[in-house]
Amino acid sequence: MFSKILIANRGEIACRVITTARKMGIATVAVYSDADARAPFVRMADEAVHIGPAPAAESYLLPEKIIAACKETGAEAVHPGYGFLSERASFVEALEKEGITFIGPPAGAIAAMGDKIESKKLAKEAGVNVVPGFVGEIRDTDHAVEISNDIGYPVMMKASAGGGGKGMRLAWSEKDVREGFEATKREGLSSFGDDRVFIEKFIENPRHIEIQILGDKHGNTLYLNERECSIQRRHQKVVEEAPSPFVTDEMRKAMGEQCVALSKAVDYHSAGTVELIVSGADPTGESFYFLEMNTRLQVEHPVTEAITGIDLVEQMIRVAAGEKLDMTQDGIGIDGWSIENRVYAEDPYRGFLPSTGRLVEYSPPVDGWTDDGEIAGKPRRGVAHGAGSVRVDDGVYEGGEVSIFYDPMIAKLITWAPTREEAADLQIEALDAFRIKGLGHNVDFLSAIMQHQRFRSGELTTGFIAEEYPEGFEGAPVTDDFRRMLAAICAGNEFTWQARARRISGQLDGNQPVTSEWMVKLGDTRHEVVLGDGHAIVDGEMVEGNCNWLPGMVEAVATTSPDGGGGERYGLIVERDGNHWVITTRGASHRALALPLRLAPHESLMIEKEPPDLSKMLICPMPGMLVKLHVAEGEEVQPGQPLATVEAMKMENILRAEKEGTIAKINAEEGESLAVDAVILELE
């Protein structure tokens, strides 16, 4: 076994690998860029080596710097995590030349599976179902249109070396192909150094299901069940779970055996994942097709660990050291259900735009990577909640920064419970307990998904988000009962606030009683609330329960029955904004004004500030680089016309005109770095 390994990665996955290595008695070395000098993974490792500036191309993506760090510290092996150098065959070969072990698959397998075109050919030869498409060289846009017309729309254009949702475009028509083909080539070239593109049939009503593979160097290869990853946005996974609510035992066996056959065809060892696209419209479960093989550890690996009790990082290390797998296919079971939500630095209320910046406040529902607790099996790492458990994988800290240079993921929230419904309920409870300030985040959105009836039913497709939130996200919907409870909470908080204020000494007429009768304006609706002991009457309806908020508290818990027994608990974030209350819970923020009922008639006379008119400006919605200006001063534009392309998080975002007008002034140049809300151009 190795005595010291180096982790060629950062953030939560570096913390994750360090935790298992520490459990195995293996010393660890971290490498870090300027941006990560104070990151948790650097503090957790036994040694740390600085490898360069913040841009990954000048630090984490340079094999020579990783190798130099290994030589400097005496590290015998390298774990690549995911992303960066994890799927670069040349990196594995460079390590081998220096006598350093790569904790992952062989270079040949990485090369074979890393090329989407060649991997599809190999999959077909190995007897794996493949999606109809064109896997040869595409000469130009006209050729791409010809191919797409032959396959039949819709088609998906993908960068051959792509991954992680980058370098992909869905085309429903010839117009889409002509607009998107060159952009797909550019993204492939800028992100992966390869501008080749392939085109395949897009499976409608698709489910994204993947099989976890684990193999050793002695010819043993197993499949560790499946993960359902259908809930995606822009081809980036948002929610993952294991097992899948769609997969039967027969499907699991058929999928698993095909994926094992593919792995053996390329002499694969270590952990890997074969991604499949499955037709949700086919109840037989026979319509599943090979998408790609990720020759690395997946972001969502914790859900597999939770249902199997197998520590995948430990197995990767043991396989790399030459050990045989100590398990058989018959011994791989499914214990309960696990769900993972990815908490991203993005603003779902503004079209999911990246929201980088400083974490002014960061408090997860349970501690992140701070101890040597179990990360797989029972007891699972994290905090037990009844029959289930909660785990947080993160690599950030309060006061730290989510940088524009790296992936915007803040944390992964994993729950395990005996049933799918219980695991989802635990997610809602844990998401209510997340505290993040300083940048936009998607916690509300994740909670809304967990509550969504379609998610609960298991009727998932990769179009879930686009279909259920076609106009964007505005917060989880609320029932009338829930709205009445919020009104009671706000009235109760206002009562407490005013009672405290009236205890200030020196008042001329002494402490005056606070009324129990209130008008609460919640959004555009008004509620009459009469407070009682352990209850409130809201619009004539009894609402039983209480809230433990006191002035100065940000966190509070509300219960829907007195004394907290027999009812439902709600974690609340409570903020005072001027004379309004902002209550965040269950996937939405609710703004409310509470006034004594006797003053309610005057509420309509309170003047609200008019927001400024920004309709004549093109405002940069996220920090990023202005890649291209599509218009010039004096040019007339029509609604929907591209005005500018901004690159953020290695993704190109086309900003379009919302109305007809003439370009009056351009304030930015191509290649310029833009701050959020920077005015790119003005119209007249």
PDB file of N, CA, C and O in Angstrom, residues 30-86:
ATOM      1  N   ALA A  30      -1.448  18.113  -0.896  1.00  0.00           N
ATOM      2  CA  ALA A  30      -2.340  18.949  -1.694  1.00  0.00           C
ATOM      3  C   ALA A  30      -1.508  19.858  -2.580  1.00  0.00           C
ATOM      4  O   ALA A  30      -0.400  20.255  -2.215  1.00  0.00           O
ATOM      5  N   VAL A  31      -2.037  20.168  -3.752  1.00  0.00           N
ATOM      6  CA  VAL A  31      -1.452  21.211  -4.594  1.00  0.00           C
ATOM      7  C   VAL A  31      -2.492  22.319  -4.709  1.00  0.00           C
ATOM      8  O   VAL A  31      -3.690  22.044  -4.747  1.00  0.00           O
ATOM      9  N   TYR A  32      -2.028  23.561  -4.757  1.00  0.00           N
ATOM     10  CA  TYR A  32      -3.003  24.651  -4.744  1.00  0.00           C
ATOM     11  C   TYR A  32      -2.505  25.841  -5.561  1.00  0.00           C
ATOM     12  O   TYR A  32      -1.306  26.071  -5.715  1.00  0.00           O
ATOM     13  N   SER A  33      -3.474  26.583  -6.086  1.00  0.00           N
ATOM     14  CA  SER A  33      -3.182  27.801  -6.838  1.00  0.00           C
ATOM     15  C   SER A  33      -3.279  29.003  -5.897  1.00  0.00           C
ATOM     16  O   SER A  33      -3.643  28.872  -4.725  1.00  0.00           O
ATOM     17  N   ASP A  34      -2.989  30.187  -6.429  1.00  0.00           N
ATOM     18  CA  ASP A  34      -3.092  31.412  -5.630  1.00  0.00           C
ATOM     19  C   ASP A  34      -4.487  31.568  -5.030  1.00  0.00           C
ATOM     20  O   ASP A  34      -4.639  31.988  -3.881  1.00  0.00           O
ATOM     21  N   ALA A  35      -5.510  31.221  -5.816  1.00  0.00           N
ATOM     22  CA  ALA A  35      -6.887  31.414  -5.362  1.00  0.00           C
ATOM     23  C   ALA A  35      -7.260  30.487  -4.216  1.00  0.00           C
ATOM     24  O   ALA A  35      -8.213  30.754  -3.472  1.00  0.00           O
ATOM     25  N   ASP A  36      -6.536  29.384  -4.052  1.00  0.00           N
ATOM     26  CA  ASP A  36      -6.899  28.367  -3.061  1.00  0.00           C
ATOM     27  C   ASP A  36      -5.960  28.311  -1.858  1.00  0.00           C
ATOM     28  O   ASP A  36      -5.978  27.342  -1.099  1.00  0.00           O
ATOM     29  N   ALA A  37      -5.156  29.341  -1.678  1.00  0.00           N
ATOM     30  CA  ALA A  37      -4.136  29.298  -0.619  1.00  0.00           C
ATOM     31  C   ALA A  37      -4.727  29.038   0.767  1.00  0.00           C
ATOM     32  O   ALA A  37      -4.086  28.409   1.614  1.00  0.00           O
ATOM     33  N   ARG A  38      -5.942  29.509   1.008  1.00  0.00           N
ATOM     34  CA  ARG A  38      -6.565  29.345   2.327  1.00  0.00           C
ATOM     35  C   ARG A  38      -7.699  28.326   2.321  1.00  0.00           C
ATOM     36  O   ARG A  38      -8.483  28.264   3.268  1.00  0.00           O
ATOM     37  N   ALA A  39      -7.806  27.545   1.273  1.00  0.00           N
ATOM     38  CA  ALA A  39      -8.925  26.613   1.132  1.00  0.00           C
ATOM     39  C   ALA A  39      -8.835  25.477   2.147  1.00  0.00           C
ATOM     40  O   ALA A  39      -7.740  25.098   2.588  1.00  0.00           O
ATOM     41  N   PRO A  40      -9.968  24.908   2.538  1.00  0.00           N
ATOM     42  CA  PRO A  40      -9.983  23.818   3.527  1.00  0.00           C
ATOM     43  C   PRO A  40      -9.122  22.625   3.142  1.00  0.00           C
ATOM     44  O   PRO A  40      -8.473  22.015   3.998  1.00  0.00           O
ATOM     45  N   PHE A  41      -9.094  22.248   1.860  1.00  0.00           N
ATOM     46  CA  PHE A  41      -8.324  21.055   1.481  1.00  0.00           C
ATOM     47  C   PHE A  41      -6.831  21.254   1.708  1.00  0.00           C
ATOM     48  O   PHE A  41      -6.109  20.299   1.992  1.00  0.00           O
ATOM     49  N   VAL A  42      -6.368  22.490   1.599  1.00  0.00           N
ATOM     50  CA  VAL A  42      -4.946  22.778   1.846  1.00  0.00           C
ATOM     51  C   VAL A  42      -4.624  22.567   3.320  1.00  0.00           C
ATOM     52  O   VAL A  42      -3.578  22.001   3.670  1.00  0.00           O
ATOM     53  N   ARG A  43      -5.532  22.994   4.179  1.00  0.00           N
ATOM     54  CA  ARG A  43      -5.320  22.816   5.623  1.00  0.00           C
ATOM     55  C   ARG A  43      -5.448  21.352   6.031  1.00  0.00           C
ATOM     56  O   ARG A  43      -4.777  20.899   6.964  1.00  0.00           O
ATOM     57  N   MET A  44      -6.295  20.603   5.359  1.00  0.00           N
ATOM     58  CA  MET A  44      -6.527  19.206   5.730  1.00  0.00           C
ATOM     59  C   MET A  44      -5.351  18.295   5.385  1.00  0.00           C
ATOM     60  O   MET A  44      -5.082  17.324   6.086  1.00  0.00           O
ATOM     61  N   ALA A  45      -4.669  18.589   4.283  1.00  0.00           N
ATOM     62  CA  ALA A  45      -3.585  17.714   3.815  1.00  0.00           C
ATOM     63  C   ALA A  45      -2.386  17.778   4.755  1.00  0.00           C
ATOM     64  O   ALA A  45      -2.172  18.770   5.465  1.00  0.00           O
ATOM     65  N   ASP A  46      -1.592  16.728   4.744  1.00  0.00           N
ATOM     66  CA  ASP A  46      -0.383  16.703   5.568  1.00  0.00           C
ATOM     67  C   ASP A  46       0.680  17.655   5.032  1.00  0.00           C
ATOM     68  O   ASP A  46       1.465  18.225   5.788  1.00  0.00           O
ATOM     69  N   GLU A  47       0.722  17.811   3.707  1.00  0.00           N
ATOM     70  CA  GLU A  47       1.649  18.740   3.064  1.00  0.00           C
ATOM     71  C   GLU A  47       0.897  19.451   1.949  1.00  0.00           C
ATOM     72  O   GLU A  47      -0.088  18.941   1.420  1.00  0.00           O
ATOM     73  N   ALA A  48       1.397  20.631   1.566  1.00  0.00           N
ATOM     74  CA  ALA A  48       0.774  21.383   0.478  1.00  0.00           C
ATOM     75  C   ALA A  48       1.852  22.071  -0.340  1.00  0.00           C
ATOM     76  O   ALA A  48       2.824  22.601   0.202  1.00  0.00           O
ATOM     77  N   VAL A  49       1.662  22.065  -1.672  1.00  0.00           N
ATOM     78  CA  VAL A  49       2.629  22.652  -2.591  1.00  0.00           C
ATOM     79  C   VAL A  49       1.919  23.659  -3.487  1.00  0.00           C
ATOM     80  O   VAL A  49       0.912  23.330  -4.138  1.00  0.00           O
ATOM     81  N   HIS A  50       2.439  24.869  -3.532  1.00  0.00           N
ATOM     82  CA  HIS A  50       1.882  25.904  -4.406  1.00  0.00           C
ATOM     83  C   HIS A  50       2.318  25.634  -5.843  1.00  0.00           C
ATOM     84  O   HIS A  50       3.495  25.386  -6.109  1.00  0.00           O
ATOM     85  N   ILE A  51       1.353  25.694  -6.787  1.00  0.00           N
ATOM     86  CA  ILE A  51       1.693  25.334  -8.170  1.00  0.00           C
ATOM     87  C   ILE A  51       1.376  26.430  -9.181  1.00  0.00           C
ATOM     88  O   ILE A  51       1.478  26.174 -10.384  1.00  0.00           O
ATOM     89  N   GLY A  52       0.973  27.633  -8.741  1.00  0.00           N
ATOM     90  CA  GLY A  52       0.816  28.678  -9.741  1.00  0.00           C
ATOM     91  C   GLY A  52      -0.363  29.598  -9.551  1.00  0.00           C
ATOM     92  O   GLY A  52      -1.063  29.552  -8.529  1.00  0.00           O
ATOM     93  N   PRO A  53      -0.632  30.455 -10.541  1.00  0.00           N
ATOM     94  CA  PRO A  53      -1.726  31.424 -10.486  1.00  0.00           C
ATOM     95  C   PRO A  53      -3.097  30.758 -10.496  1.00  0.00           C
ATOM     96  O   PRO A  53      -3.226  29.549 -10.711  1.00  0.00           O
ATOM     97  N   ALA A  54      -4.123  31.602 -10.311  1.00  0.00           N
ATOM     98  CA  ALA A  54      -5.485  31.091 -10.192  1.00  0.00           C
ATOM     99  C   ALA A  54      -6.010  30.376 -11.439  1.00  0.00           C
ATOM    100  O   ALA A  54      -6.647  29.327 -11.311  1.00  0.00           O
ATOM    101  N   PRO A  55      -5.794  30.888 -12.646  1.00  0.00           N
ATOM    102  CA  PRO A  55      -6.341  30.173 -13.821  1.00  0.00           C
ATOM    103  C   PRO A  55      -5.864  28.728 -13.866  1.00  0.00           C
ATOM    104  O   PRO A  55      -4.671  28.451 -13.716  1.00  0.00           O
ATOM    105  N   ALA A  56      -6.793  27.803 -14.086  1.00  0.00           N
ATOM    106  CA  ALA A  56      -6.439  26.377 -14.086  1.00  0.00           C
ATOM    107  C   ALA A  56      -5.389  26.054 -15.142  1.00  0.00           C
ATOM    108  O   ALA A  56      -4.543  25.176 -14.940  1.00  0.00           O
ATOM    109  N   ALA A  57      -5.429  26.772 -16.265  1.00  0.00           N
ATOM    110  CA  ALA A  57      -4.467  26.519 -17.335  1.00  0.00           C
ATOM    111  C   ALA A  57      -3.038  26.839 -16.915  1.00  0.00           C
ATOM    112  O   ALA A  57      -2.087  26.391 -17.559  1.00  0.00           O
ATOM    113  N   GLU A  58      -2.887  27.598 -15.829  1.00  0.00           N
ATOM    114  CA  GLU A  58      -1.559  27.964 -15.343  1.00  0.00           C
ATOM    115  C   GLU A  58      -1.205  27.244 -14.044  1.00  0.00           C
ATOM    116  O   GLU A  58      -0.182  27.525 -13.435  1.00  0.00           O
ATOM    117  N   SER A  59      -2.055  26.309 -13.628  1.00  0.00           N
ATOM    118  CA  SER A  59      -1.784  25.604 -12.367  1.00  0.00           C
ATOM    119  C   SER A  59      -2.268  24.161 -12.433  1.00  0.00           C
ATOM    120  O   SER A  59      -1.493  23.255 -12.765  1.00  0.00           O
ATOM    121  N   TYR A  60      -3.546  23.927 -12.170  1.00  0.00           N
ATOM    122  CA  TYR A  60      -4.064  22.564 -12.039  1.00  0.00           C
ATOM    123  C   TYR A  60      -4.008  21.753 -13.330  1.00  0.00           C
ATOM    124  O   TYR A  60      -4.059  20.523 -13.287  1.00  0.00           O
ATOM    125  N   LEU A  61      -3.921  22.421 -14.468  1.00  0.00           N
ATOM    126  CA  LEU A  61      -3.914  21.704 -15.743  1.00  0.00           C
ATOM    127  C   LEU A  61      -2.507  21.465 -16.296  1.00  0.00           C
ATOM    128  O   LEU A  61      -2.362  20.998 -17.432  1.00  0.00           O
ATOM    129  N   LEU A  62      -1.486  21.765 -15.499  1.00  0.00           N
ATOM    130  CA  LEU A  62      -0.110  21.582 -15.967  1.00  0.00           C
ATOM    131  C   LEU A  62       0.500  20.318 -15.362  1.00  0.00           C
ATOM    132  O   LEU A  62       0.877  20.299 -14.186  1.00  0.00           O
ATOM    133  N   PRO A  63       0.617  19.245 -16.149  1.00  0.00           N
ATOM    134  CA  PRO A  63       1.157  17.980 -15.625  1.00  0.00           C
ATOM    135  C   PRO A  63       2.549  18.128 -15.019  1.00  0.00           C
ATOM    136  O   PRO A  63       2.867  17.482 -14.019  1.00  0.00           O
ATOM    137  N   GLU A  64       3.380  18.972 -15.625  1.00  0.00           N
ATOM    138  CA  GLU A  64       4.756  19.094 -15.128  1.00  0.00           C
ATOM    139  C   GLU A  64       4.799  19.639 -13.699  1.00  0.00           C
ATOM    140  O   GLU A  64       5.687  19.285 -12.919  1.00  0.00           O
ATOM    141  N   LYS A  65       3.829  20.493 -13.354  1.00  0.00           N
ATOM    142  CA  LYS A  65       3.809  21.028 -11.994  1.00  0.00           C
ATOM    143  C   LYS A  65       3.354  19.963 -10.992  1.00  0.00           C
ATOM    144  O   LYS A  65       3.829  19.924  -9.855  1.00  0.00           O
ATOM    145  N   ILE A  66       2.440  19.107 -11.413  1.00  0.00           N
ATOM    146  CA  ILE A  66       1.983  18.011 -10.545  1.00  0.00           C
ATOM    147  C   ILE A  66       3.128  17.034 -10.310  1.00  0.00           C
ATOM    148  O   ILE A  66       3.382  16.596  -9.175  1.00  0.00           O
ATOM    149  N   ILE A  67       3.820  16.692 -11.368  1.00  0.00           N
ATOM    150  CA  ILE A  67       4.940  15.748 -11.249  1.00  0.00           C
ATOM    151  C   ILE A  67       6.048  16.333 -10.378  1.00  0.00           C
ATOM    152  O   ILE A  67       6.635  15.634  -9.535  1.00  0.00           O
ATOM    153  N   ALA A  68       6.325  17.623 -10.550  1.00  0.00           N
ATOM    154  CA  ALA A  68       7.351  18.271  -9.728  1.00  0.00           C
ATOM    155  C   ALA A  68       6.967  18.240  -8.250  1.00  0.00           C
ATOM    156  O   ALA A  68       7.823  18.017  -7.376  1.00  0.00           O
ATOM    157  N   ALA A  69       5.682  18.424  -7.961  1.00  0.00           N
ATOM    158  CA  ALA A  69       5.218  18.378  -6.575  1.00  0.00           C
ATOM    159  C   ALA A  69       5.367  16.973  -5.996  1.00  0.00           C
ATOM    160  O   ALA A  69       5.693  16.798  -4.815  1.00  0.00           O
ATOM    161  N   CYS A  70       5.117  15.949  -6.826  1.00  0.00           N
ATOM    162  CA  CYS A  70       5.315  14.561  -6.379  1.00  0.00           C
ATOM    163  C   CYS A  70       6.779  14.308  -6.022  1.00  0.00           C
ATOM    164  O   CYS A  70       7.088  13.709  -4.983  1.00  0.00           O
ATOM    165  N   LYS A  71       7.673  14.760  -6.871  1.00  0.00           N
ATOM    166  CA  LYS A  71       9.103  14.554  -6.614  1.00  0.00           C
ATOM    167  C   LYS A  71       9.554  15.311  -5.367  1.00  0.00           C
ATOM    168  O   LYS A  71      10.352  14.811  -4.564  1.00  0.00           O
ATOM    169  N   GLU A  72       9.024  16.517  -5.207  1.00  0.00           N
ATOM    170  CA  GLU A  72       9.413  17.343  -4.057  1.00  0.00           C
ATOM    171  C   GLU A  72       8.992  16.721  -2.737  1.00  0.00           C
ATOM    172  O   GLU A  72       9.693  16.810  -1.732  1.00  0.00           O
ATOM    173  N   THR A  73       7.831  16.071  -2.722  1.00  0.00           N
ATOM    174  CA  THR A  73       7.268  15.556  -1.474  1.00  0.00           C
ATOM    175  C   THR A  73       7.435  14.055  -1.308  1.00  0.00           C
ATOM    176  O   THR A  73       7.155  13.519  -0.231  1.00  0.00           O
ATOM    177  N   GLY A  74       7.824  13.364  -2.361  1.00  0.00           N
ATOM    178  CA  GLY A  74       7.955  11.917  -2.280  1.00  0.00           C
ATOM    179  C   GLY A  74       6.641  11.175  -2.403  1.00  0.00           C
ATOM    180  O   GLY A  74       6.536  10.014  -1.984  1.00  0.00           O
ATOM    181  N   ALA A  75       5.636  11.795  -2.999  1.00  0.00           N
ATOM    182  CA  ALA A  75       4.347  11.128  -3.195  1.00  0.00           C
ATOM    183  C   ALA A  75       4.502   9.992  -4.200  1.00  0.00           C
ATOM    184  O   ALA A  75       5.093  10.168  -5.269  1.00  0.00           O
ATOM    185  N   GLU A  76       3.962   8.829  -3.867  1.00  0.00           N
ATOM    186  CA  GLU A  76       4.119   7.650  -4.722  1.00  0.00           C
ATOM    187  C   GLU A  76       3.009   7.508  -5.755  1.00  0.00           C
ATOM    188  O   GLU A  76       3.151   6.765  -6.733  1.00  0.00           O
ATOM    189  N   ALA A  77       1.885   8.180  -5.517  1.00  0.00           N
ATOM    190  CA  ALA A  77       0.736   8.030  -6.406  1.00  0.00           C
ATOM    191  C   ALA A  77      -0.046   9.332  -6.445  1.00  0.00           C
ATOM    192  O   ALA A  77       0.057  10.171  -5.547  1.00  0.00           O
ATOM    193  N   VAL A  78      -0.862   9.473  -7.492  1.00  0.00           N
ATOM    194  CA  VAL A  78      -1.663  10.680  -7.687  1.00  0.00           C
ATOM    195  C   VAL A  78      -3.125  10.291  -7.869  1.00  0.00           C
ATOM    196  O   VAL A  78      -3.452   9.452  -8.717  1.00  0.00           O
ATOM    197  N   HIS A  79      -3.999  10.907  -7.058  1.00  0.00           N
ATOM    198  CA  HIS A  79      -5.442  10.769  -7.284  1.00  0.00           C
ATOM    199  C   HIS A  79      -5.912  12.049  -7.971  1.00  0.00           C
ATOM    200  O   HIS A  79      -5.724  13.144  -7.437  1.00  0.00           O
ATOM    201  N   PRO A  80      -6.538  11.927  -9.155  1.00  0.00           N
ATOM    202  CA  PRO A  80      -6.876  13.133  -9.921  1.00  0.00           C
ATOM    203  C   PRO A  80      -8.229  13.742  -9.582  1.00  0.00           C
ATOM    204  O   PRO A  80      -8.556  14.811 -10.110  1.00  0.00           O
ATOM    205  N   GLY A  81      -9.059  13.067  -8.741  1.00  0.00           N
ATOM    206  CA  GLY A  81     -10.415  13.568  -8.513  1.00  0.00           C
ATOM    207  C   GLY A  81     -11.219  13.495  -9.792  1.00  0.00           C
ATOM    208  O   GLY A  81     -11.170  12.509 -10.527  1.00  0.00           O
ATOM    209  N   TYR A  82     -11.974  14.564 -10.096  1.00  0.00           N
ATOM    210  CA  TYR A  82     -12.686  14.647 -11.375  1.00  0.00           C
ATOM    211  C   TYR A  82     -12.404  16.014 -11.992  1.00  0.00           C
ATOM    212  O   TYR A  82     -12.047  16.975 -11.310  1.00  0.00           O
ATOM    213  N   GLY A  83     -12.544  16.115 -13.307  1.00  0.00           N
ATOM    214  CA  GLY A  83     -12.170  17.344 -13.987  1.00  0.00           C
ATOM    215  C   GLY A  83     -10.662  17.466 -14.105  1.00  0.00           C
ATOM    216  O   GLY A  83      -9.905  16.526 -13.834  1.00  0.00           O
ATOM    217  N   PHE A  84     -10.193  18.633 -14.500  1.00  0.00           N
ATOM    218  CA  PHE A  84      -8.767  18.918 -14.653  1.00  0.00           C
ATOM    219  C   PHE A  84      -8.063  17.798 -15.450  1.00  0.00           C
ATOM    220  O   PHE A  84      -8.401  17.541 -16.590  1.00  0.00           O
ATOM    221  N   LEU A  85      -7.103  17.100 -14.825  1.00  0.00           N
ATOM    222  CA  LEU A  85      -6.296  16.109 -15.539  1.00  0.00           C
ATOM    223  C   LEU A  85      -6.826  14.680 -15.393  1.00  0.00           C
ATOM    224  O   LEU A  85      -6.164  13.732 -15.802  1.00  0.00           O
ATOM    225  N   SER A  86      -8.016  14.525 -14.826  1.00  0.00           N
ATOM    226  CA  SER A  86      -8.488  13.184 -14.470  1.00  0.00           C
ATOM    227  C   SER A  86      -8.709  12.278 -15.668  1.00  0.00           C
ATOM    228  O   SER A  86      -8.654  11.053 -15.537  1.00  0.00           O
TER     229      SER A  86
END
